[in-house]
Every structure is written in C-alpha cells, then in structure tokens.
Coordinates of C-alpha atoms in Angstrom, one line a residue:
M5 CA -37.8 13.1 37.4
A6 CA -34.2 13.1 38.5
T7 CA -31.9 15.6 36.9
I8 CA -29.6 14.0 34.2
A9 CA -26.4 15.6 33.2
V10 CA -25.9 15.2 29.4
P11 CA -22.3 15.5 28.3
I12 CA -21.3 18.5 26.3
G13 CA -20.1 17.1 23.0
A14 CA -19.5 18.0 19.4
Q15 CA -21.8 20.2 17.3
A16 CA -22.6 19.0 13.8
E17 CA -23.7 21.4 11.1
Q18 CA -26.6 19.1 10.3
P19 CA -28.4 16.5 12.3
G20 CA -27.0 13.0 12.2
A21 CA -23.5 11.5 11.8
E22 CA -23.6 12.0 8.0
A23 CA -22.7 15.7 8.7
V24 CA -19.4 14.7 10.3
R25 CA -16.3 15.0 8.1
R26 CA -14.1 12.0 8.0
P27 CA -10.4 12.7 7.6
A28 CA -9.1 12.3 4.1
L29 CA -7.0 9.2 3.5
S30 CA -4.0 11.5 2.7
E31 CA -4.1 12.9 6.3
Y32 CA -3.0 9.5 7.6
L33 CA 0.1 9.6 5.5
R34 CA 1.7 12.8 6.9
W35 CA 2.7 14.3 10.2
S36 CA -0.2 15.1 12.5
V37 CA -0.5 15.9 16.2
D38 CA -4.2 14.9 16.4
H39 CA -4.3 11.9 18.7
K40 CA -7.1 10.3 16.5
I41 CA -5.0 10.5 13.3
I42 CA -2.0 9.1 15.2
G43 CA -4.1 6.3 16.5
V44 CA -5.2 5.3 13.0
Q45 CA -1.6 5.6 11.8
Y46 CA -0.5 3.2 14.5
G47 CA -3.3 0.8 13.7
I48 CA -2.8 0.6 9.9
S49 CA 1.0 0.3 10.1
S50 CA 0.8 -2.3 12.9
F51 CA -1.7 -4.4 10.9
L52 CA 0.5 -4.3 7.9
F53 CA 3.3 -5.7 10.0
F54 CA 0.8 -8.4 11.3
L55 CA 0.4 -9.5 7.7
V56 CA 4.2 -9.6 7.3
G57 CA 4.7 -11.6 10.5
G58 CA 1.8 -13.8 9.5
A59 CA 3.3 -14.6 6.1
M60 CA 6.5 -15.6 8.0
A61 CA 4.4 -17.9 10.2
M62 CA 2.9 -19.5 7.1
A63 CA 6.4 -20.2 5.8
I64 CA 7.4 -21.7 9.1
R65 CA 4.4 -24.1 9.1
W66 CA 5.0 -24.9 5.4
E67 CA 8.5 -25.9 6.2
L68 CA 7.3 -28.1 9.1
L69 CA 4.8 -30.1 7.1
T70 CA 7.5 -32.7 6.6
P71 CA 10.4 -33.6 8.9
A72 CA 13.0 -32.7 6.3
L73 CA 14.2 -29.3 5.0
D74 CA 11.9 -28.4 2.1
L75 CA 11.3 -24.6 1.8
M76 CA 14.4 -23.5 3.7
V77 CA 17.8 -24.0 2.2
S78 CA 19.4 -24.5 5.6
G79 CA 18.8 -24.6 9.3
S80 CA 20.2 -21.0 9.5
A81 CA 17.6 -19.8 7.1
Y82 CA 14.9 -21.3 9.3
N83 CA 16.5 -19.7 12.4
S84 CA 16.4 -16.3 10.7
L85 CA 12.7 -16.8 9.7
F86 CA 11.4 -17.5 13.2
T87 CA 13.7 -14.8 14.6
M88 CA 12.0 -12.2 12.4
H89 CA 8.6 -13.7 12.9
G90 CA 8.8 -13.2 16.7
T91 CA 10.4 -9.8 16.4
V92 CA 7.8 -8.4 14.0
M93 CA 4.8 -9.8 15.8
I94 CA 5.9 -8.5 19.3
F95 CA 7.7 -5.3 18.6
L96 CA 6.0 -4.1 15.4
F97 CA 2.5 -5.5 15.8
I98 CA 1.1 -6.2 19.2
I99 CA 2.7 -3.4 21.2
P100 CA 2.1 -0.6 18.6
M101 CA -1.4 -1.9 18.0
W102 CA -2.3 -1.3 21.6
A103 CA -0.8 2.2 21.2
A104 CA -3.3 2.6 18.3
F105 CA -6.4 2.0 20.4
G106 CA -4.9 3.8 23.4
N107 CA -4.3 6.9 21.3
F108 CA -7.7 7.0 19.7
V109 CA -9.9 5.9 22.6
V110 CA -8.3 7.0 25.9
P111 CA -8.4 10.8 25.5
L112 CA -12.1 10.4 24.4
Q113 CA -13.0 8.2 27.3
L114 CA -11.4 10.7 29.7
G115 CA -13.1 13.7 28.1
A116 CA -9.8 15.3 27.1
K117 CA -9.2 17.3 24.0
D118 CA -6.0 15.5 23.1
M119 CA -3.0 13.8 24.6
A120 CA -0.9 15.7 27.1
F121 CA 2.1 16.1 24.7
P122 CA 0.7 16.0 21.1
W123 CA 4.1 16.6 19.4
L124 CA 5.8 13.9 21.4
N125 CA 2.9 11.6 20.6
A126 CA 3.5 12.1 16.9
F127 CA 7.3 11.7 17.2
A128 CA 6.8 8.4 19.1
F129 CA 4.8 7.0 16.1
W130 CA 7.2 8.3 13.5
L131 CA 10.1 6.5 15.1
I132 CA 8.5 3.2 14.3
P133 CA 8.8 3.2 10.4
P134 CA 12.6 3.8 10.4
A135 CA 13.0 1.3 13.2
A136 CA 11.1 -1.3 11.2
I137 CA 13.2 -0.5 8.1
V138 CA 16.4 -1.1 10.1
V139 CA 15.1 -4.4 11.5
L140 CA 13.8 -5.7 8.2
M141 CA 16.8 -4.4 6.3
G142 CA 19.0 -6.8 8.3
Y143 CA 16.9 -9.7 7.1
F144 CA 17.9 -9.0 3.5
V145 CA 21.6 -8.4 4.4
T146 CA 22.8 -11.1 6.7
P147 CA 19.8 -12.0 8.8
A148 CA 19.7 -12.2 12.6
E149 CA 19.2 -15.8 13.6
A150 CA 19.5 -15.8 17.5
G151 CA 15.8 -15.8 18.0
W152 CA 13.7 -12.8 19.2
T153 CA 15.3 -13.3 22.6
S154 CA 18.8 -12.8 21.0
Y155 CA 20.7 -14.8 23.7
P156 CA 24.5 -14.5 23.7
P157 CA 26.7 -16.2 22.7
L158 CA 24.7 -16.7 19.6
S159 CA 23.9 -13.0 19.2
T160 CA 27.5 -11.9 20.0
L161 CA 29.4 -14.6 18.0
F162 CA 27.2 -14.4 14.9
S163 CA 29.1 -12.0 12.6
G164 CA 26.4 -10.8 10.3
D165 CA 25.3 -7.2 10.2
G166 CA 21.7 -8.2 10.5
Q167 CA 22.1 -9.0 14.2
T168 CA 23.5 -5.5 14.8
L169 CA 20.7 -3.9 12.8
W170 CA 18.2 -6.0 14.8
A171 CA 19.6 -4.5 18.0
L172 CA 19.6 -0.9 16.7
G173 CA 16.0 -1.3 15.5
A174 CA 14.9 -2.7 18.8
H175 CA 16.6 0.3 20.5
L176 CA 14.5 2.8 18.4
L177 CA 11.3 0.8 19.2
G178 CA 12.1 1.0 22.9
I179 CA 12.5 4.8 22.8
S180 CA 9.2 5.1 21.0
S181 CA 7.5 2.9 23.6
I182 CA 8.9 5.0 26.5
M183 CA 7.8 8.3 25.0
G184 CA 4.3 7.0 24.3
S185 CA 4.0 5.6 27.8
I186 CA 5.0 8.8 29.5
N187 CA 2.4 10.6 27.4
F188 CA -0.3 8.1 28.5
I189 CA 0.6 8.4 32.2
V190 CA 0.5 12.3 32.1
T191 CA -2.7 12.3 30.1
I192 CA -4.6 9.9 32.3
L193 CA -3.4 11.5 35.6
N194 CA -3.6 15.2 34.6
M195 CA -6.0 15.7 31.6
R196 CA -9.2 14.5 33.2
P197 CA -12.0 17.2 33.3
E198 CA -13.9 18.0 36.4
G199 CA -16.1 15.0 37.4
M200 CA -13.9 12.4 35.9
T201 CA -12.4 11.0 39.1
L202 CA -10.1 8.0 39.2
W203 CA -13.1 5.8 40.2
R204 CA -15.2 7.0 37.3
M205 CA -12.4 6.2 34.8
P206 CA -13.3 3.4 32.3
L207 CA -11.3 0.3 32.9
L208 CA -9.5 0.6 29.6
C209 CA -7.9 3.7 31.0
W210 CA -6.8 1.8 34.2
A211 CA -5.3 -0.9 32.0
V212 CA -3.4 1.6 29.8
L213 CA -2.2 3.4 32.9
A214 CA -0.8 0.1 34.4
T215 CA 0.7 -0.9 31.0
S216 CA 2.4 2.5 30.6
I217 CA 3.9 2.3 34.1
I218 CA 5.4 -1.1 33.2
A219 CA 6.8 0.2 29.9
V220 CA 8.4 3.2 31.6
M221 CA 10.0 1.2 34.3
A222 CA 11.0 -1.9 32.3
T223 CA 12.0 -0.7 28.8
P224 CA 15.1 1.1 30.0
F225 CA 16.5 -2.2 31.1
L226 CA 16.1 -3.6 27.6
A227 CA 17.8 -0.4 26.3
G228 CA 20.7 -1.1 28.6
A229 CA 21.0 -4.7 27.6
L230 CA 20.9 -3.8 23.9
T231 CA 23.6 -1.1 24.4
L232 CA 25.9 -3.8 26.0
L233 CA 25.1 -6.2 23.2
L234 CA 26.0 -3.6 20.6
L235 CA 29.2 -2.8 22.4
D236 CA 30.1 -6.5 22.5
R237 CA 29.4 -6.7 18.8
V238 CA 31.1 -3.6 17.4
A239 CA 33.5 -2.3 20.1
G240 CA 35.2 -5.5 21.3
T241 CA 33.8 -5.4 24.9
T242 CA 33.1 -8.7 26.7
F243 CA 30.0 -8.0 28.9
F244 CA 28.5 -11.3 27.9
D245 CA 31.7 -13.3 27.2
A246 CA 32.9 -15.4 30.1
T247 CA 36.4 -15.7 28.5
G248 CA 36.8 -12.0 28.9
G249 CA 35.4 -11.7 32.4
G250 CA 31.8 -11.2 31.4
D251 CA 28.7 -13.2 32.2
V252 CA 26.5 -14.8 29.6
L253 CA 23.6 -15.1 32.0
L254 CA 23.7 -11.3 32.6
W255 CA 21.8 -10.9 29.3
Q256 CA 19.1 -13.4 30.3
N257 CA 18.5 -11.5 33.6
I258 CA 18.3 -8.1 32.1
F259 CA 16.3 -9.2 29.0
W260 CA 13.7 -11.1 31.0
F261 CA 13.4 -8.3 33.6
Y262 CA 12.0 -6.3 30.7
S263 CA 10.4 -9.1 28.6
H264 CA 8.3 -10.7 31.2
P265 CA 6.6 -7.5 32.2
A266 CA 6.4 -6.9 28.5
V267 CA 4.0 -9.8 28.3
Y268 CA 1.6 -7.7 30.3
I269 CA 2.3 -4.7 28.1
M270 CA 0.8 -6.9 25.4
V271 CA -2.0 -8.4 27.4
L272 CA -3.2 -5.7 29.9
P273 CA -4.8 -3.4 27.3
G274 CA -6.7 -6.4 26.0
M275 CA -8.0 -7.0 29.5
G276 CA -9.2 -3.4 29.5
V277 CA -10.9 -3.9 26.2
L278 CA -12.7 -7.0 27.6
S279 CA -14.1 -5.0 30.5
E280 CA -15.6 -2.5 28.0
V281 CA -16.9 -5.0 25.5
L282 CA -18.4 -7.6 27.9
S283 CA -20.2 -4.9 30.0
I284 CA -21.6 -3.0 27.0
H285 CA -22.7 -6.0 24.9
S286 CA -24.2 -7.9 27.9
R287 CA -25.9 -4.7 29.3
K288 CA -24.5 -5.4 32.7
P289 CA -22.4 -3.4 35.1
V290 CA -18.8 -4.6 35.5
F291 CA -18.7 -7.0 38.5
G292 CA -16.2 -5.7 41.0
Y293 CA -15.2 -2.5 39.1
R294 CA -12.7 -1.3 41.7
M295 CA -11.0 -4.7 42.1
V296 CA -10.7 -5.0 38.4
G297 CA -9.0 -1.6 38.2
L298 CA -6.7 -2.4 41.2
S299 CA -5.9 -5.9 39.8
S300 CA -4.3 -4.2 36.7
M301 CA -2.0 -2.3 39.1
G302 CA -1.4 -5.6 41.0
I303 CA -0.3 -7.3 37.8
A304 CA 2.0 -4.4 37.0
F305 CA 3.7 -4.7 40.4
V306 CA 4.0 -8.5 40.7
G307 CA 5.0 -8.8 37.0
F308 CA 8.5 -7.4 38.0
T309 CA 9.1 -10.3 40.5
V310 CA 8.7 -13.3 38.1
W311 CA 11.3 -12.8 35.3
A312 CA 13.6 -15.7 36.3
H313 CA 11.0 -18.4 35.7
H314 CA 12.3 -18.1 32.1
M315 CA 15.6 -19.3 33.4
F316 CA 14.7 -22.3 35.6
T317 CA 17.2 -24.6 33.7
S318 CA 20.1 -22.1 34.2
L319 CA 19.1 -20.6 37.5
Q320 CA 20.9 -21.3 40.8
P321 CA 18.9 -24.0 42.6
E322 CA 18.3 -21.9 45.7
L323 CA 16.5 -19.2 43.6
R324 CA 14.1 -21.5 41.8
I325 CA 11.5 -22.0 44.5
P326 CA 11.1 -18.2 45.3
F327 CA 10.5 -17.5 41.6
M328 CA 8.1 -20.4 41.3
I329 CA 6.1 -18.9 44.2
T330 CA 5.9 -15.4 42.7
T331 CA 5.0 -16.9 39.3
M332 CA 2.0 -18.6 40.9
I333 CA 1.0 -15.5 42.8
I334 CA 0.6 -13.4 39.7
A335 CA -2.3 -15.8 38.8
V336 CA -4.3 -14.1 41.6
P337 CA -4.9 -10.7 40.1
T338 CA -5.5 -12.3 36.7
G339 CA -8.0 -14.6 38.3
I340 CA -9.8 -11.6 39.8
K341 CA -10.4 -10.3 36.3
M342 CA -11.5 -13.7 35.0
F343 CA -14.2 -14.1 37.7
S344 CA -15.2 -10.5 37.3
W345 CA -15.8 -10.9 33.6
L346 CA -17.8 -14.1 34.3
G347 CA -19.9 -12.2 36.9
T348 CA -20.4 -9.4 34.4
I349 CA -21.9 -11.5 31.7
W350 CA -23.8 -13.8 34.1
G351 CA -27.5 -13.1 33.7
G352 CA -26.9 -10.3 31.1
K353 CA -28.8 -9.6 28.0
I354 CA -25.9 -10.8 25.8
R355 CA -25.8 -9.6 22.2
F356 CA -23.6 -11.9 20.2
T357 CA -22.0 -9.2 18.1
S358 CA -18.6 -9.8 16.4
A359 CA -17.0 -7.8 19.2
M360 CA -18.7 -9.9 21.8
L361 CA -17.7 -13.2 20.1
F362 CA -14.0 -12.2 20.0
A363 CA -14.2 -11.1 23.6
L364 CA -15.6 -14.5 24.6
G365 CA -13.0 -16.1 22.5
F366 CA -10.4 -14.2 24.5
L367 CA -11.9 -15.6 27.7
S368 CA -11.7 -19.2 26.6
M369 CA -8.2 -19.0 25.0
F370 CA -6.6 -17.0 27.8
V371 CA -7.9 -19.4 30.4
I372 CA -6.1 -22.2 28.6
G373 CA -3.0 -20.0 28.4
G374 CA -3.3 -19.2 32.1
I375 CA -3.7 -22.8 33.2
T376 CA -0.6 -23.9 31.2
G377 CA 1.2 -20.9 32.7
V378 CA 0.6 -22.2 36.2
M379 CA 1.8 -25.7 35.0
L380 CA 5.0 -24.1 33.7
A381 CA 5.4 -22.3 37.0
A382 CA 5.8 -25.7 38.7
L383 CA 9.5 -26.2 38.6
P384 CA 9.7 -30.0 37.8
F385 CA 7.1 -29.7 35.0
D386 CA 8.9 -26.6 33.5
I387 CA 12.3 -28.4 33.4
H388 CA 10.6 -31.4 31.7
V389 CA 9.0 -29.4 28.9
H390 CA 11.6 -26.6 28.6
D391 CA 12.4 -25.7 25.0
T392 CA 9.6 -27.9 23.7
Y393 CA 6.5 -27.1 21.7
F394 CA 4.5 -27.0 25.0
V395 CA 6.1 -23.6 25.6
V396 CA 5.3 -22.4 22.1
S397 CA 1.7 -23.4 22.6
H398 CA 1.5 -21.6 26.0
F399 CA 2.8 -18.3 24.9
H400 CA 0.7 -18.3 21.7
F401 CA -2.4 -18.9 23.8
V402 CA -1.4 -16.0 26.0
L403 CA -0.3 -13.6 23.2
F404 CA -2.5 -14.5 20.3
G405 CA -5.4 -15.7 22.5
G406 CA -4.9 -12.8 24.9
S407 CA -3.9 -10.1 22.5
V408 CA -5.1 -10.7 19.0
F409 CA -8.6 -11.8 20.0
A410 CA -8.9 -8.7 22.1
I411 CA -7.5 -6.6 19.2
Y412 CA -10.2 -7.9 17.0
A413 CA -12.9 -7.3 19.7
A414 CA -11.6 -3.7 19.9
L415 CA -11.6 -3.3 16.2
Y416 CA -15.3 -4.4 15.8
H417 CA -16.3 -2.4 18.8
W418 CA -14.6 1.0 18.0
F419 CA -14.6 0.9 14.2
P420 CA -17.9 2.8 14.2
K421 CA -16.4 5.6 16.3
V422 CA -13.3 5.8 14.2
T423 CA -14.9 5.8 10.8
G424 CA -18.6 6.6 11.3
R425 CA -19.5 3.3 9.7
M426 CA -20.6 -0.1 11.0
M427 CA -18.7 -3.2 10.2
N428 CA -20.5 -6.1 8.5
E429 CA -21.6 -8.4 11.3
R430 CA -22.1 -11.4 9.0
W431 CA -18.5 -11.2 7.8
G432 CA -17.4 -10.5 11.3
R433 CA -19.0 -13.8 12.5
I434 CA -17.4 -15.7 9.6
H435 CA -14.1 -14.1 10.6
F436 CA -14.5 -15.2 14.2
V437 CA -15.2 -18.9 13.2
F438 CA -12.2 -19.1 11.0
T439 CA -10.0 -17.4 13.6
Y440 CA -11.2 -19.4 16.6
F441 CA -11.0 -22.8 15.1
G442 CA -7.9 -22.1 13.1
F443 CA -6.2 -20.9 16.2
L444 CA -7.4 -23.7 18.4
F445 CA -6.3 -26.5 16.1
T446 CA -3.0 -24.8 15.4
F447 CA -1.8 -24.4 18.9
F448 CA -3.6 -26.8 21.2
P449 CA -2.0 -29.9 19.6
M450 CA 1.4 -28.3 20.3
H451 CA 0.8 -29.1 24.0
I452 CA 0.7 -32.8 23.1
V453 CA 3.7 -32.8 20.8
G454 CA 5.6 -30.8 23.4
M455 CA 4.9 -33.2 26.2
L456 CA 5.9 -36.0 23.8
G457 CA 9.3 -34.3 23.5
M458 CA 9.3 -32.4 20.2
P459 CA 11.8 -29.5 20.6
R460 CA 11.0 -26.0 19.3
R461 CA 13.2 -24.0 16.9
V462 CA 14.1 -27.0 14.8
A463 CA 13.2 -27.5 11.1
V464 CA 14.3 -31.1 11.0
Y465 CA 12.3 -33.3 13.5
D466 CA 11.5 -36.9 14.4
P467 CA 9.2 -38.3 11.7
A468 CA 7.0 -39.6 14.4
F469 CA 5.6 -36.1 14.8
T470 CA 4.8 -35.7 11.1
Q471 CA 1.0 -36.2 11.3
W472 CA 0.7 -33.8 14.2
N473 CA 2.7 -31.1 12.3
Q474 CA 0.5 -31.6 9.2
L475 CA -2.7 -31.0 11.3
I476 CA -1.0 -28.0 12.9
G477 CA 0.1 -26.7 9.5
I478 CA -3.3 -27.0 7.8
S479 CA -5.0 -25.3 10.7
A480 CA -2.4 -22.5 10.6
F481 CA -3.3 -21.9 6.9
V482 CA -6.9 -21.6 7.9
L483 CA -5.9 -19.1 10.6
G484 CA -3.9 -17.2 8.0
F485 CA -6.8 -17.1 5.6
S486 CA -9.0 -15.5 8.3
S487 CA -6.8 -12.4 8.1
F488 CA -8.0 -11.7 4.6
I489 CA -11.6 -11.8 5.8
V490 CA -11.1 -9.0 8.2
V491 CA -9.1 -7.0 5.6
Y492 CA -12.1 -7.3 3.2
N493 CA -14.5 -6.4 6.0
V494 CA -12.6 -3.3 7.0
I495 CA -12.2 -1.9 3.5
H496 CA -15.7 -2.7 2.4
S497 CA -17.2 -1.3 5.6
Y498 CA -15.1 1.9 5.5
F499 CA -16.6 2.8 2.1
R500 CA -20.0 1.1 2.1
G501 CA -20.9 0.3 5.7
P502 CA -24.1 1.6 7.2
V503 CA -23.8 5.0 8.9
A504 CA -23.1 4.3 12.6
G505 CA -24.4 7.3 14.4
A506 CA -22.8 8.7 17.6
N507 CA -23.6 5.8 19.9
P508 CA -24.6 2.6 18.1
W509 CA -23.9 0.4 21.1
R510 CA -25.8 2.7 23.6
A511 CA -22.8 2.9 25.8
L512 CA -22.2 5.1 28.8
T513 CA -18.5 6.0 28.4
L514 CA -17.6 9.4 27.0
E515 CA -16.1 8.3 23.7
W516 CA -19.7 7.6 22.6
A517 CA -20.9 11.1 23.7
T518 CA -19.5 12.8 20.6
T519 CA -20.0 12.3 16.9
S520 CA -18.6 9.4 14.9
P521 CA -15.9 10.2 13.9
P522 CA -15.2 12.9 16.5
P523 CA -14.3 16.4 15.4
V524 CA -10.7 17.7 15.8
T525 CA -11.3 19.0 19.3
N526 CA -13.3 16.0 20.4
F527 CA -15.8 18.0 22.5
I528 CA -16.9 21.7 22.4
D529 CA -16.4 22.0 26.1
D530 CA -15.4 19.8 29.0
P531 CA -17.9 16.9 29.0
I532 CA -19.8 15.7 32.0
P533 CA -19.2 11.9 32.7
Y534 CA -22.1 9.7 33.7
E535 CA -21.9 8.8 37.4
N536 CA -21.2 5.1 36.6
P537 CA -19.5 4.3 33.3
Y538 CA -20.9 0.7 33.4
G539 CA -24.3 1.5 35.1
Y540 CA -26.4 -0.5 32.6
G541 CA -29.8 -1.9 33.5
T542 CA -31.1 1.0 35.5
E543 CA -33.9 3.5 34.7
A544 CA -31.4 6.4 35.2
A545 CA -29.0 5.0 32.6
T546 CA -31.8 4.4 30.1
A547 CA -33.1 7.9 30.6
Y548 CA -29.6 9.3 30.2
L549 CA -29.0 7.4 26.9
D550 CA -32.4 8.5 25.6
A551 CA -31.5 12.1 26.4
V552 CA -28.2 11.8 24.6
D553 CA -29.9 10.2 21.6
E554 CA -32.4 13.1 21.5
T555 CA -29.8 15.8 21.5
F556 CA -27.9 14.1 18.6
R557 CA -31.2 14.0 16.6
H558 CA -31.3 17.8 17.0
G559 CA -27.9 18.4 15.5
G560 CA -25.2 17.5 18.1
L561 CA -24.7 17.4 21.8
A562 CA -25.3 20.3 24.1
S563 CA -25.4 20.7 27.8
S564 CA -28.9 20.1 29.1
S565 CA -31.0 18.6 31.9
H566 CA -34.1 16.3 31.7

C-alpha cells in the first residue's frame, strides 16, 4: 500500500474531542494574541452590529409601508437612518466578519501556529469598538445624513457633529483594515510550513490573500479622502467646494477608487468559502483549482479599473465607454468561479447540510446580482435606472446574497471546529428557508419598482408603489426574523450540541487535522498537508482520512505512515 503522510496535530490528554478545553467565555472579553480568540472576538462583535444594522433596516421598511411619513418625524431623520444602516452593515459587519473567519481559519489551513504579527492582530481588532462608538455616538448627537457614500456638498455643508464623528470613525476602521490585511499577506506568504506550496493552499487562503492586497492598496485612498473631508469640515479648506477652487467630483473619484474594490473585499472571502464548502459537501475535487485561485487575483487587479461606473451620470462623455468595457470585463474572472463551482458539484455526492444549502443559496443569488451588474454596466440602461430601487436591489443581491449567505455557510461549516460542537441541522434548514425566501421577496421586486421609476433614498413616494412596498416590507420582516433563528441555534448548539470530533466533515484541509477546538499552538509540530486539499473521491484520500480518524481515536494526531 502507498505511504500516506498523516499530519502532525494536537495531542489530547484523553481520546476524543471531549478532552479538548474550550476557552472560557471571559477569555473573549479581554486582550489576547491568540488568532483563534481574536477570530471569535471579530465574529461576535460583527454579528452584534449585524443585528443593529438589521434593526435599522426593519425601521426603514416599516416607514416605507405607506407613502407618507409615519415612523420618521422628518425626511432628515430618514436620511440619517439609512446612512447609519449602510455604514454599520458595510464597515462594522461584513468587512470585520470576514476578518473573523480569516483569523480563525487561515492560519490553521496553512498549518501555521499563529498569525505573523499576533500583537498587531489584536490591536487591529481593538480599534473597532472605539471606532464603532465614535460612529454611533454621532447618531445620538446630530446624525450624519449624507448617506454611507457621504458625497459633498451634503457632507461638507451639513453642520452637525455627527458627520464629523462619522468620518473619524471611518478613519479608525480603515486603519484597522490596513493592519489586519498586512498581517494576512505576511502570514500567507511567509508562515507556510514545508510542503504547503502556493498550489497546495486552500482556495480560502487565495481569496483572503487577494482581498488583503485590495485592502492594502485601496484603503489609503479612503483615508486620504476622509482627511480632506475632515479638513473641509473643521479647518475651513475647500478641497470639495467649487466656489473656493475645489472640485466636488474629486470626492467621488477617490471614494469609489476605494469603494468599488471594497465590494470585492466583502465578496472575495465568500467566494473562497464557497470553494471549500461545495467541494467538501459534494465530495468532489474543485473543478479548475488553479484557475479559481488565479481568478481571485484577476478580480483584485481588474477591480481597480472600474470605479467610475458609479459616476456614469456625472462622468465626462468620452470616459464612459472605457469604464463600461472594464466593468463588463470583470465579469470574466467571476464567471470562471461560477462555472468552476457548477463543475465541482456536478455529479457529486451532495449532502444537503445547512452549510451546503447556504452555499447553493449564494450561487443563485449572486448570479442574479451578477446579471444585473452587467445590465448596469451598459451605459444607456445605467443612466435610465440611476438612483432608483433597481440599484438598491442589485447591490443587495451582491452584498447580502454574495456575503451574508456565504457568512452563514461558513458559520455552519466551521462552527464545529471553533466550539467542538455541531450545530442543529434541523434549525439550520429552517433558518435557510426563512432567509432565502425572505431575502428573495424583499429584494427581487425592487428590480421592478426601480425600472418603473421609484427613486431610492426617499421616505415619501408615489402611492402607485404602495402595494409593492408592502410586499417588500412584509418579506423584510420575515428576513429579519430569520436572524433570531440562527442566534438561538448558535447559543443552544454551543452548550448542548453534539460533540463534533476533529473532522466531522471528513475534509482534507489542515484545519481539520487538529482537535476541535484547536489547542493554543494549533499543532504540536509542523503539519504535513495532503497532496491535494480537494482530492476527494480517490482511494488514497479515503485511506488518508481513515488514518487520521484512527490516530484521533488513540488520543490525538501523531506523525505516522500507513
């Protein structure tokens, strides 16, 4: 029989996962340089902000149940509400949540003992709570109401302190993002043990690497724009004031040079999650592994060439066609991933676990978001639906359909590794049904009302759209209710879920080659990666997994051959 290298993993004092100590809850409330603790800290805080942003979304849909002002006392109050909703969801939920999974999973998948810079890793997280306080504090003083994009002259002429606090908080969040991204890049490129070549790296690591490169290159532009905005607000400069020699479109260019690549900061890690979940839960190798990895880098590169499609209505006419072309080109590396995932699950032994259901939900929703993205890339169509609910529908299909569905897939997939307990699959499927149909009937009708001409960012609208908005609102409440299902499932499973064992999914990547949860040092020595992290369906892979299971049954992993 062929020799099989079994990874060197963590020793347990007694056989089985029950012998592994789970960190006390108090450990997550204080400073730690353990990447696993930091990952959970990111995850819990981000999900709390998700609930805050979701509550704001419910208030928005409540207001829009009728065409008149009901819940809000004024249009300004409504402006402040959707400004904070977008800010919380993007800067305090989606981006930090991917840092949560990246922190916990990536070092384990690489076979590393920790991140390259543990102290910097902790510092990057602990910048987020004060930044959040600064942003939210402004909401209770004189709220920002220029939208999450904060376009001048609204953001410069509005005199409330909340807009200034918004900019300061966003500055801190950008610093956190840059520090975390540098850490990921150095860890992935320099902390791999012998045998973990670039072409043996799991695709989540490729996605996080591409995401981190985007963040390091793009976020300084946001920092520069925020600095100019703050100077205009507090120091009397006129960078964005045409009457003083400035240019109001300067903000749009700098902001979107960051914020369109930032879309991929929010989506690329989800694409990495999909490659993991679809392969493992369909027991099939990833179709076109190298092309999927390189397509992440392609998205990172092309993503910097498309920012001005957000400005088609204000852009010089001669620049519109080039940006229309680059916007359509970026669909190519995304299409590579889509067809790869379809090829991966085709003919596989699919297990419809909760993680798999949310991954398939991602596929269907992100395809819709991608198709509407190509529609919006067409200049005449974009001008027709600019600032309508069609745009709102598109970016929610991309960001909720492409990020939140993947976040849920990652949660159900790696929860056993984080806690040592399995999540309840029955509640997971119920959660999926409420989320999927609540989301679909909330945002798909927005395509229709958008093409019919309903503008976004208004609280008072044409009564002809009332029934559509009532359907959207009721569906949004269903979607909001789904969040409570997953909260219950997480809490119940943490305390009473079945013991997971080291490798409940029988996966080949290295995070499953240690105990659940992993010990402080992850592995007792440098682990030996399997030759193909997605080599399912072969006798060699089956024999390898059987050997790993056998060593765990005898009290932990040790280096051996079979």
